[in-house]
CSV table of C-alpha atoms in Angstrom, one decimal:
chain,number,residue,atom,x,y,z
T,26,UNK,CA,-4.0,1.8,54.2
T,27,UNK,CA,-3.2,2.0,50.4
T,28,UNK,CA,-6.8,1.3,49.7
T,29,UNK,CA,-8.1,4.0,51.8
T,30,UNK,CA,-5.7,6.5,50.4
T,31,UNK,CA,-6.8,5.5,46.9
T,32,UNK,CA,-10.3,5.9,47.8
T,33,UNK,CA,-9.5,9.3,49.4
T,34,UNK,CA,-8.0,10.3,46.1
T,35,UNK,CA,-11.1,9.3,44.2
T,36,UNK,CA,-13.5,10.9,46.7
T,37,UNK,CA,-11.5,14.1,46.9
T,38,UNK,CA,-11.5,14.2,43.2
T,39,UNK,CA,-15.3,13.6,43.0
T,40,UNK,CA,-16.0,16.2,45.6
T,41,UNK,CA,-13.7,18.7,44.1
T,42,UNK,CA,-15.4,18.3,40.8
T,43,UNK,CA,-18.7,18.5,42.5
T,44,UNK,CA,-17.6,21.7,44.2
T,45,UNK,CA,-16.3,23.2,41.0
T,46,UNK,CA,-19.6,22.6,39.4
T,47,UNK,CA,-21.3,24.3,42.2
T,48,UNK,CA,-19.0,27.2,42.0
T,49,UNK,CA,-19.2,27.4,38.3
T,50,UNK,CA,-23.0,27.3,37.8
T,51,UNK,CA,-24.5,28.9,40.8
T,52,UNK,CA,-27.6,29.9,38.9
T,53,UNK,CA,-28.3,26.7,37.2
T,54,UNK,CA,-31.3,24.9,38.2
T,55,UNK,CA,-29.6,21.7,39.6
T,56,UNK,CA,-27.2,23.8,41.7
T,57,UNK,CA,-30.0,26.0,43.0
T,58,UNK,CA,-31.9,23.0,43.9
T,59,UNK,CA,-29.0,21.4,45.6
T,60,UNK,CA,-28.4,24.6,47.5
T,61,UNK,CA,-32.1,24.6,48.4
T,62,UNK,CA,-31.8,21.1,49.7
T,63,UNK,CA,-28.7,21.8,51.6
T,64,UNK,CA,-30.3,24.9,53.2
T,65,UNK,CA,-33.3,22.9,54.0
T,66,UNK,CA,-31.3,20.4,55.8
T,67,UNK,CA,-28.7,22.5,57.5
T,68,UNK,CA,-30.2,25.9,58.0
T,69,UNK,CA,-32.5,24.8,60.9
T,70,UNK,CA,-29.5,24.2,63.0
T,71,UNK,CA,-28.8,27.9,63.0
T,72,UNK,CA,-32.4,28.9,63.2
T,73,UNK,CA,-33.2,26.5,66.1
T,74,UNK,CA,-29.8,27.3,67.6
T,75,UNK,CA,-30.7,31.0,67.7
T,76,UNK,CA,-34.2,30.3,69.2
T,77,UNK,CA,-32.7,28.0,71.9
T,78,UNK,CA,-30.0,30.4,72.5
T,79,UNK,CA,-32.5,33.3,73.0
T,80,UNK,CA,-34.4,31.2,75.5
T,81,UNK,CA,-31.3,30.3,77.5
T,82,UNK,CA,-30.0,33.9,77.3
T,83,UNK,CA,-33.2,35.4,78.5
T,84,UNK,CA,-33.6,32.8,81.3
T,85,UNK,CA,-31.7,34.9,83.9
T,86,UNK,CA,-33.7,38.1,82.9
T,87,UNK,CA,-37.0,36.2,83.0
T,88,UNK,CA,-36.1,34.8,86.5
T,89,UNK,CA,-35.2,38.3,87.6
T,90,UNK,CA,-38.5,39.5,86.3
T,91,UNK,CA,-40.5,36.7,87.8
T,92,UNK,CA,-38.9,37.5,91.3
T,93,UNK,CA,-39.6,41.2,91.0
T,94,UNK,CA,-43.1,40.5,89.9
T,95,UNK,CA,-43.6,38.3,92.9
T,96,UNK,CA,-42.3,41.1,95.2
T,97,UNK,CA,-44.6,43.6,93.3
T,98,UNK,CA,-47.6,41.3,93.5
T,99,UNK,CA,-47.2,41.2,97.2
T,100,UNK,CA,-47.0,44.9,97.5
T,101,UNK,CA,-49.9,45.4,95.3
T,102,UNK,CA,-51.9,42.9,97.3
T,103,UNK,CA,-51.2,44.9,100.5
T,104,UNK,CA,-52.0,48.1,98.7
T,105,UNK,CA,-55.3,46.6,97.5
T,106,UNK,CA,-56.3,45.5,100.9
T,107,UNK,CA,-55.5,49.0,102.3
T,108,UNK,CA,-57.6,50.5,99.5
T,109,UNK,CA,-60.4,48.1,100.0
T,110,UNK,CA,-60.5,49.1,103.7
T,111,UNK,CA,-60.2,52.7,102.8
T,112,UNK,CA,-63.1,52.5,100.3
T,113,UNK,CA,-65.2,50.8,103.0
T,114,UNK,CA,-64.3,53.7,105.3
T,115,UNK,CA,-65.3,56.1,102.7
T,116,UNK,CA,-68.5,54.5,102.0
T,117,UNK,CA,-69.5,54.3,105.6
T,118,UNK,CA,-68.6,58.0,106.0
T,119,UNK,CA,-70.6,59.0,103.1
T,120,UNK,CA,-73.6,57.1,104.5
T,121,UNK,CA,-73.1,58.8,107.8
T,122,UNK,CA,-72.6,62.1,106.1
T,123,UNK,CA,-75.9,61.7,104.2
T,124,UNK,CA,-77.6,60.7,107.4
T,125,UNK,CA,-76.4,63.6,109.3
T,126,UNK,CA,-77.3,66.0,106.5
T,127,UNK,CA,-80.7,64.6,106.4
T,128,UNK,CA,-81.0,65.0,110.1
T,129,UNK,CA,-79.9,68.6,109.9
T,130,UNK,CA,-81.9,69.2,106.9
T,131,UNK,CA,-78.8,70.5,105.0
T,132,UNK,CA,-78.7,70.6,101.3
T,133,UNK,CA,-75.8,68.7,99.6
T,134,UNK,CA,-73.0,71.0,98.2
T,135,UNK,CA,-73.6,72.0,94.7
T,136,UNK,CA,-71.6,70.2,92.1
T,137,UNK,CA,-69.3,72.5,90.1
T,138,UNK,CA,-67.9,71.9,86.6
T,139,UNK,CA,-64.9,74.1,85.7
T,140,UNK,CA,-64.8,75.9,82.3
T,141,UNK,CA,-61.7,77.7,81.2
T,142,UNK,CA,-62.2,80.9,79.2
T,143,UNK,CA,-60.0,83.6,78.0
T,144,UNK,CA,-60.3,87.2,79.0
T,145,UNK,CA,-61.5,88.8,75.8
T,146,UNK,CA,-62.2,92.3,76.9
T,147,UNK,CA,-61.2,94.6,79.7
T,148,UNK,CA,-62.5,98.2,79.8
T,149,UNK,CA,-59.9,100.6,80.9
T,150,UNK,CA,-62.6,102.9,82.4
T,151,UNK,CA,-63.7,100.2,84.5
T,152,UNK,CA,-60.5,98.5,85.3
T,153,UNK,CA,-61.5,97.2,88.6
T,154,UNK,CA,-65.0,96.6,87.8
T,155,UNK,CA,-65.5,94.0,85.2
T,156,UNK,CA,-64.1,91.8,82.3
T,157,UNK,CA,-65.6,89.9,79.4
T,158,UNK,CA,-64.7,86.4,78.7
T,159,UNK,CA,-65.1,84.2,75.6
T,160,UNK,CA,-67.5,81.7,77.1
T,161,UNK,CA,-71.2,82.0,77.6
T,162,UNK,CA,-74.3,80.0,77.4
T,163,UNK,CA,-72.7,77.7,74.8
T,164,UNK,CA,-70.3,76.7,77.5
T,165,UNK,CA,-73.3,76.2,80.1
T,166,UNK,CA,-72.5,79.3,82.0
T,167,UNK,CA,-75.2,80.6,84.2
T,168,UNK,CA,-75.5,83.7,86.5
T,169,UNK,CA,-73.5,83.8,89.6
T,170,UNK,CA,-71.0,81.2,88.5
T,171,UNK,CA,-67.9,81.7,90.4
T,172,UNK,CA,-64.8,82.9,88.5
T,173,UNK,CA,-61.3,82.0,89.5
T,174,UNK,CA,-58.0,83.1,88.4
T,175,UNK,CA,-54.7,81.3,88.4
T,176,UNK,CA,-51.5,82.4,90.3
T,177,UNK,CA,-48.9,79.7,90.0
T,178,UNK,CA,-50.6,76.5,91.2
T,179,UNK,CA,-53.0,78.4,93.3
T,180,UNK,CA,-56.6,79.3,92.4
T,181,UNK,CA,-57.6,82.7,93.3
T,182,UNK,CA,-61.2,84.2,93.5
T,183,UNK,CA,-61.7,86.7,90.9
T,184,UNK,CA,-65.5,87.5,90.7
T,185,UNK,CA,-68.7,86.1,89.4
T,186,UNK,CA,-70.7,85.9,86.1
T,187,UNK,CA,-73.2,88.7,86.0
T,188,UNK,CA,-74.3,88.6,82.3
T,189,UNK,CA,-74.5,85.6,80.0
T,190,UNK,CA,-74.7,85.9,76.3
T,191,UNK,CA,-74.6,83.2,73.7
T,192,UNK,CA,-70.8,83.1,73.5
T,193,UNK,CA,-69.5,85.5,75.9
T,194,UNK,CA,-70.1,86.5,79.5
T,195,UNK,CA,-69.3,89.4,81.8
T,196,UNK,CA,-67.5,88.9,85.1
T,197,UNK,CA,-68.0,91.3,87.9
T,198,UNK,CA,-64.6,91.5,89.7
T,199,UNK,CA,-64.4,91.3,93.4
T,200,UNK,CA,-62.8,94.8,93.4
T,201,UNK,CA,-66.0,96.2,92.0
T,202,UNK,CA,-68.0,98.3,94.5
T,203,UNK,CA,-71.1,96.2,94.0
T,204,UNK,CA,-69.2,92.9,94.9
T,205,UNK,CA,-69.0,91.3,98.2
T,206,UNK,CA,-68.0,87.8,99.4
T,207,UNK,CA,-68.0,86.1,102.6
T,208,UNK,CA,-64.4,85.6,103.7
T,209,UNK,CA,-62.3,84.5,106.7
T,210,UNK,CA,-58.8,85.4,107.9
T,211,UNK,CA,-56.6,82.5,108.3
T,212,UNK,CA,-54.9,83.5,111.6
T,213,UNK,CA,-58.0,83.3,113.6
T,214,UNK,CA,-60.7,82.1,111.3
T,215,UNK,CA,-62.4,85.3,111.6
T,216,UNK,CA,-65.4,85.6,109.3
T,217,UNK,CA,-66.1,88.9,107.5
T,218,UNK,CA,-67.4,90.4,104.4
T,219,UNK,CA,-64.8,91.3,101.6
T,220,UNK,CA,-66.3,94.2,99.6
T,221,UNK,CA,-65.0,95.9,96.6
T,222,UNK,CA,-63.9,99.5,96.6
T,223,UNK,CA,-63.7,100.2,92.9
T,224,UNK,CA,-60.0,100.4,93.4
T,225,UNK,CA,-57.0,97.9,93.6
T,226,UNK,CA,-57.9,96.8,97.3
T,227,UNK,CA,-60.9,95.2,98.9
T,228,UNK,CA,-62.2,95.9,102.4
T,229,UNK,CA,-63.2,93.3,104.9
T,230,UNK,CA,-65.8,94.5,107.2
T,231,UNK,CA,-67.6,93.0,110.2
T,232,UNK,CA,-64.6,91.3,111.7
T,233,UNK,CA,-64.9,90.7,115.4
T,234,UNK,CA,-64.2,93.8,117.3
T,235,UNK,CA,-62.2,92.0,119.9
T,236,UNK,CA,-60.2,90.0,117.4
T,237,UNK,CA,-56.5,90.8,116.9
T,238,UNK,CA,-56.0,91.1,113.2
T,239,UNK,CA,-52.5,90.6,111.9
T,240,UNK,CA,-51.3,92.4,108.8
T,241,UNK,CA,-50.3,90.3,105.9
T,242,UNK,CA,-52.8,87.7,107.2
T,243,UNK,CA,-54.3,85.5,104.3
T,244,UNK,CA,-57.8,85.9,103.3
T,245,UNK,CA,-59.9,83.0,102.0
T,246,UNK,CA,-63.4,82.6,100.9
T,247,UNK,CA,-65.6,81.3,103.7
T,248,UNK,CA,-67.5,78.0,103.6
T,249,UNK,CA,-70.6,80.3,104.1
T,250,UNK,CA,-70.2,81.9,100.7
T,251,UNK,CA,-73.1,81.2,98.3
T,252,UNK,CA,-71.1,81.8,95.2
T,253,UNK,CA,-67.5,80.6,95.8
T,254,UNK,CA,-66.4,77.2,97.2
T,255,UNK,CA,-64.7,77.4,100.5
T,256,UNK,CA,-61.0,78.2,101.1
T,257,UNK,CA,-60.2,79.9,97.8
T,258,UNK,CA,-57.6,82.5,98.2
T,259,UNK,CA,-58.6,86.1,98.0
T,260,UNK,CA,-55.6,88.1,99.0
T,261,UNK,CA,-53.6,89.4,102.0
T,262,UNK,CA,-54.5,91.9,104.7
T,263,UNK,CA,-52.7,95.1,103.6
T,264,UNK,CA,-54.0,97.4,106.2
T,265,UNK,CA,-55.7,97.2,109.6
T,266,UNK,CA,-57.9,100.1,110.5
T,267,UNK,CA,-57.8,101.4,114.0
T,268,UNK,CA,-60.5,100.1,116.1
T,269,UNK,CA,-63.5,102.6,116.3
T,270,UNK,CA,-65.1,102.5,119.8
T,271,UNK,CA,-68.4,103.3,118.2
T,272,UNK,CA,-68.4,100.3,115.9
T,273,UNK,CA,-69.2,96.7,116.8
T,274,UNK,CA,-66.7,95.3,114.3
T,275,UNK,CA,-63.3,95.9,112.7
T,276,UNK,CA,-62.2,96.5,109.2
T,277,UNK,CA,-59.0,95.8,107.2
T,278,UNK,CA,-57.9,96.5,103.7
T,279,UNK,CA,-57.1,93.3,101.6
T,280,UNK,CA,-54.8,93.4,98.6
T,281,UNK,CA,-56.1,90.9,96.1
T,282,UNK,CA,-53.9,87.8,95.4
T,283,UNK,CA,-54.4,88.5,91.6
T,284,UNK,CA,-54.2,91.8,89.8
T,285,UNK,CA,-57.0,92.1,87.4
T,286,UNK,CA,-54.6,93.5,84.9
T,287,UNK,CA,-52.7,90.3,84.8
T,288,UNK,CA,-55.6,88.1,84.1
T,289,UNK,CA,-55.3,86.2,80.7
T,290,UNK,CA,-57.7,83.3,81.4
T,291,UNK,CA,-60.1,82.4,84.1
T,292,UNK,CA,-61.7,79.3,85.4
T,293,UNK,CA,-65.4,79.5,85.8
T,294,UNK,CA,-67.1,77.1,88.1
T,295,UNK,CA,-70.2,76.1,86.2
T,296,UNK,CA,-73.0,75.0,88.4
T,297,UNK,CA,-74.8,71.9,87.3
T,298,UNK,CA,-77.5,73.1,84.9
T,299,UNK,CA,-80.9,72.2,86.3
T,300,UNK,CA,-83.7,70.9,84.1
T,301,UNK,CA,-85.6,73.7,82.3
T,302,UNK,CA,-82.9,76.4,83.3
T,303,UNK,CA,-82.6,78.9,80.5
T,304,UNK,CA,-79.7,78.2,78.3
T,305,UNK,CA,-78.9,81.9,77.8
T,306,UNK,CA,-79.9,84.8,79.5
T,307,UNK,CA,-79.0,88.5,79.6
T,308,UNK,CA,-79.1,89.8,83.0
T,309,UNK,CA,-81.4,92.6,83.6
T,310,UNK,CA,-80.8,93.8,87.1
T,311,UNK,CA,-77.3,93.2,88.4
T,312,UNK,CA,-77.4,90.2,90.8
T,313,UNK,CA,-75.4,91.7,93.7
T,314,UNK,CA,-73.9,89.0,95.9
T,315,UNK,CA,-74.3,91.5,98.8
T,316,UNK,CA,-76.0,94.7,99.0
T,317,UNK,CA,-74.3,97.7,100.5
T,318,UNK,CA,-73.1,97.0,103.9
T,319,UNK,CA,-74.8,98.3,106.9
T,320,UNK,CA,-73.7,101.9,107.5
T,321,UNK,CA,-71.2,102.6,110.2
T,322,UNK,CA,-72.3,102.5,113.7
T,323,UNK,CA,-74.7,99.7,113.0
T,324,UNK,CA,-73.8,96.5,114.9
T,325,UNK,CA,-73.6,93.7,112.6
T,326,UNK,CA,-75.5,90.5,113.5
T,327,UNK,CA,-73.6,87.4,114.1
T,328,UNK,CA,-74.5,86.0,110.8
T,329,UNK,CA,-74.2,89.1,108.7
T,330,UNK,CA,-71.6,88.0,106.1
T,331,UNK,CA,-73.4,85.0,104.9
T,332,UNK,CA,-76.8,86.6,105.1
T,333,UNK,CA,-75.7,89.6,103.2
T,334,UNK,CA,-73.9,87.6,100.5
T,335,UNK,CA,-76.9,85.3,100.1
T,336,UNK,CA,-79.2,88.2,99.7
N,221,UNK,CA,-23.3,4.0,69.1
N,222,UNK,CA,-20.3,5.3,67.4
N,223,UNK,CA,-22.4,6.5,64.6
N,224,UNK,CA,-24.7,8.4,67.0
N,225,UNK,CA,-21.8,10.0,68.7
N,226,UNK,CA,-20.3,11.0,65.5
N,227,UNK,CA,-23.5,12.6,64.3
N,228,UNK,CA,-23.9,14.4,67.5
N,229,UNK,CA,-20.3,15.7,67.3
N,230,UNK,CA,-20.9,16.5,63.7
N,231,UNK,CA,-24.0,18.8,64.6
N,232,UNK,CA,-22.3,20.1,67.7
N,233,UNK,CA,-19.4,21.3,65.8
N,234,UNK,CA,-21.7,23.2,63.3
N,235,UNK,CA,-23.7,24.7,66.2
N,236,UNK,CA,-20.5,25.8,68.0
N,237,UNK,CA,-19.2,27.4,64.8
N,238,UNK,CA,-22.5,29.3,64.3
N,239,UNK,CA,-22.8,30.4,67.9
N,240,UNK,CA,-19.2,31.6,68.2
N,241,UNK,CA,-19.6,33.4,64.8
N,242,UNK,CA,-22.8,35.0,65.9
N,243,UNK,CA,-22.2,35.9,69.4
N,244,UNK,CA,-18.5,35.8,70.2
N,245,UNK,CA,-16.8,37.3,67.0
N,246,UNK,CA,-15.1,40.5,67.6
N,247,UNK,CA,-13.6,42.7,64.8
N,248,UNK,CA,-14.7,39.9,62.3
N,249,UNK,CA,-12.3,37.4,63.8
N,250,UNK,CA,-13.5,34.1,64.9
N,251,UNK,CA,-11.9,30.6,65.1
N,252,UNK,CA,-12.8,28.3,62.1
N,253,UNK,CA,-13.8,25.3,64.4
N,254,UNK,CA,-14.9,23.4,61.4
N,255,UNK,CA,-11.6,23.8,59.6
N,256,UNK,CA,-9.6,22.9,62.8
N,257,UNK,CA,-11.9,19.9,63.4
N,258,UNK,CA,-11.4,18.6,59.8
N,259,UNK,CA,-7.8,18.7,60.3
N,260,UNK,CA,-8.2,17.0,63.6
N,261,UNK,CA,-10.4,14.3,62.0
N,262,UNK,CA,-7.8,13.8,59.3
N,263,UNK,CA,-5.1,13.5,62.0
N,264,UNK,CA,-7.2,11.0,64.0
N,265,UNK,CA,-9.3,9.1,61.6
N,266,UNK,CA,-7.6,9.5,58.2
N,267,UNK,CA,-8.1,11.4,54.9
N,268,UNK,CA,-11.3,9.8,53.8
N,269,UNK,CA,-13.4,10.6,56.9
N,270,UNK,CA,-11.8,14.0,56.9
N,271,UNK,CA,-12.8,14.7,53.2
N,272,UNK,CA,-16.2,13.6,53.7
N,273,UNK,CA,-16.8,15.4,57.0
N,274,UNK,CA,-14.9,18.5,55.8
N,275,UNK,CA,-17.1,18.7,52.7
N,276,UNK,CA,-20.3,18.4,54.6
N,277,UNK,CA,-19.1,21.1,57.0
N,278,UNK,CA,-18.0,23.2,54.2
N,279,UNK,CA,-21.3,22.9,52.6
N,280,UNK,CA,-22.8,24.1,55.8
N,281,UNK,CA,-20.6,27.0,55.9
N,282,UNK,CA,-21.5,27.8,52.3
N,283,UNK,CA,-25.2,27.7,53.1
N,284,UNK,CA,-24.7,30.5,55.7
N,285,UNK,CA,-23.2,32.8,53.0
N,286,UNK,CA,-24.5,34.3,49.9
N,287,UNK,CA,-21.8,33.9,47.4
N,288,UNK,CA,-19.3,31.3,46.3
N,289,UNK,CA,-21.5,28.3,47.1
N,290,UNK,CA,-19.2,25.3,47.1
N,291,UNK,CA,-16.1,27.1,48.0
N,292,UNK,CA,-15.8,26.2,51.6
N,293,UNK,CA,-17.0,22.7,50.9
N,294,UNK,CA,-14.1,22.3,48.4
N,295,UNK,CA,-11.5,23.9,50.7
N,296,UNK,CA,-12.5,22.0,53.8
N,297,UNK,CA,-12.4,18.8,51.8
N,298,UNK,CA,-8.9,19.7,50.4
N,299,UNK,CA,-7.8,20.6,53.9
N,300,UNK,CA,-8.9,17.2,55.1
N,301,UNK,CA,-7.2,15.5,52.2
N,302,UNK,CA,-4.0,17.5,52.7
N,303,UNK,CA,-3.9,16.9,56.5
N,304,UNK,CA,-4.7,13.1,55.9
N,305,UNK,CA,-1.7,13.0,53.4
N,306,UNK,CA,0.5,14.8,55.8
N,307,UNK,CA,-0.1,12.6,58.7
N,308,UNK,CA,1.9,9.9,57.0
N,309,UNK,CA,5.1,12.0,57.3
N,310,UNK,CA,4.2,14.0,60.5
N,311,UNK,CA,2.5,12.8,63.8
N,312,UNK,CA,-0.5,15.1,63.8
N,313,UNK,CA,-1.6,13.5,67.0
N,314,UNK,CA,0.8,15.6,68.8
N,315,UNK,CA,-0.5,19.1,69.6
N,316,UNK,CA,2.5,20.9,68.2
N,317,UNK,CA,2.4,19.6,64.8
N,318,UNK,CA,-1.5,19.6,64.7
N,319,UNK,CA,-1.5,23.3,65.6
N,320,UNK,CA,1.2,24.0,63.1
N,321,UNK,CA,-0.6,22.2,60.4
N,322,UNK,CA,-3.9,24.0,61.2
N,323,UNK,CA,-2.1,27.3,61.2
N,324,UNK,CA,-0.7,26.8,57.8
N,325,UNK,CA,-3.8,25.4,56.3
N,326,UNK,CA,-5.7,28.4,57.6
N,327,UNK,CA,-3.3,30.6,55.7
N,328,UNK,CA,-3.8,28.4,52.7
N,329,UNK,CA,-7.5,28.6,53.1
N,330,UNK,CA,-7.5,32.3,53.2
N,331,UNK,CA,-5.5,32.5,50.1
N,332,UNK,CA,-7.4,29.8,48.3
N,333,UNK,CA,-10.7,31.5,49.1
N,334,UNK,CA,-9.3,34.6,47.5
N,335,UNK,CA,-8.3,32.9,44.4
N,336,UNK,CA,-11.6,31.0,44.1
N,337,UNK,CA,-13.3,34.5,44.4
N,338,UNK,CA,-11.0,35.8,41.6
N,339,UNK,CA,-12.0,32.9,39.4
N,340,UNK,CA,-15.7,32.4,40.3
N,341,UNK,CA,-16.8,35.8,41.4
N,342,UNK,CA,-15.9,39.3,40.8
N,343,UNK,CA,-12.5,39.5,42.4
N,344,UNK,CA,-10.2,38.3,45.1
N,345,UNK,CA,-12.1,37.6,48.3
N,346,UNK,CA,-10.3,39.4,51.0
N,347,UNK,CA,-11.2,38.1,54.5
N,348,UNK,CA,-9.7,41.1,56.3
N,349,UNK,CA,-6.6,41.8,58.4
N,350,UNK,CA,-8.1,40.6,61.7
N,351,UNK,CA,-9.3,37.3,60.3
N,352,UNK,CA,-6.1,36.8,58.4
N,353,UNK,CA,-3.8,37.7,61.4
N,354,UNK,CA,-5.8,36.3,64.3
N,355,UNK,CA,-7.8,33.6,62.5
N,356,UNK,CA,-4.9,31.1,62.0
N,357,UNK,CA,-3.8,31.5,65.7
N,358,UNK,CA,-7.3,31.0,66.9
N,359,UNK,CA,-7.7,28.0,64.6
N,360,UNK,CA,-4.5,26.5,65.9
N,361,UNK,CA,-5.5,27.1,69.5
N,362,UNK,CA,-9.0,25.6,68.8
N,363,UNK,CA,-7.5,22.4,67.1
N,364,UNK,CA,-5.0,22.0,70.1
N,365,UNK,CA,-8.0,22.3,72.5
N,366,UNK,CA,-10.1,19.8,70.6
N,367,UNK,CA,-7.2,17.5,70.5
N,368,UNK,CA,-7.0,17.5,74.1
N,369,UNK,CA,-10.7,17.1,74.5
N,370,UNK,CA,-10.6,14.2,72.0
N,371,UNK,CA,-7.6,12.5,73.8
N,372,UNK,CA,-9.5,12.8,77.2
N,373,UNK,CA,-12.7,11.4,75.6
N,374,UNK,CA,-10.8,8.5,74.1
N,375,UNK,CA,-9.2,7.7,77.5
N,376,UNK,CA,-12.6,7.9,79.2
């Protein structure tokens, strides 16, 4: 016991002296070398400890993530199966559609590419007639491209391109007297021809004489329209004219869904440019979508709207 | 076998100290397991083992800090020496005296560290009120718990 105590005295004296040297000369080479050695030996404990602790600490989160990934994987596999089935259905329907089109000798619908343009000019003298937009041949526009406006989230039929310049184009509004578009009423899918009146309203003519037209009914572009895609909003029925016994059709006034005065930008549905098509053209004669309607008292043929619009 | 177990305990104590300091220290207060265990080793194994182990543990504590390299080694070795000397008069195997010794040595450690800072550094090293007030209590509790574990291990 005495011996151990004596040794302890010596050892503590030695280590105290060593410690004091370490404290006194922290920047000397031997002390720095000693500190480097001590760090090399002892520091990995903290480093490895931290790494190991992180692994252990992350284990529950990783297990949770693994479980949720497994559940998600199952859901995605189901979804993938449904998608594959849906794709096969679509492919078979597409094939069937092509076959039926060929059988009926129908042309496939024209592809359209939207182009946004700003309204750059509006003539007060011709407020309901036309506007100019800042896109032209440079944007790939061509004659009779459909022009749509935006009201909230809905697209609204506005007019069509009648003049194309290199950087600008002129849009003939639906409210212009020279405009006409095949349209249908939502209540009874009644087809008619919506024609401009050079005023705030359109007039839908050639509606079935026996049909019951409801005011405030919604008017959309018809699938038979040569210019517009089907089911684009035009407006609402504002007034139904009394039935004329001498006419074979009815007429109604339509308030356009979008006021021409509120147009800021428009979407132009650019038709796919065909090979050799002129890049730019200044229209000579105005390409009317429909000529003047048949005068009153002339019974309209069954396919009158489409025929007149396509003329 | 005894050397292996001693080495494992030596490393485990350092790991415990690092882990607690890193992840469980609140308001700068954490028990000084290494100091408490040094005193415990002195109580159980005598001053020589406590001095050597305390110096090594102190060196480890010094490696983890940027200044006063050697201060902890010196203070832990002195703590082991002091406890080893005291155990001749006081039975440090009992939990009460051990905890008391650790409590007092913790205060002495804090004061000595401050003085060492005054001598070898720019000024008195202040360990902060939370560490100064709560540290000795936590150290005493840690020493008591370690003593119980040691006792249980010795019986087993």
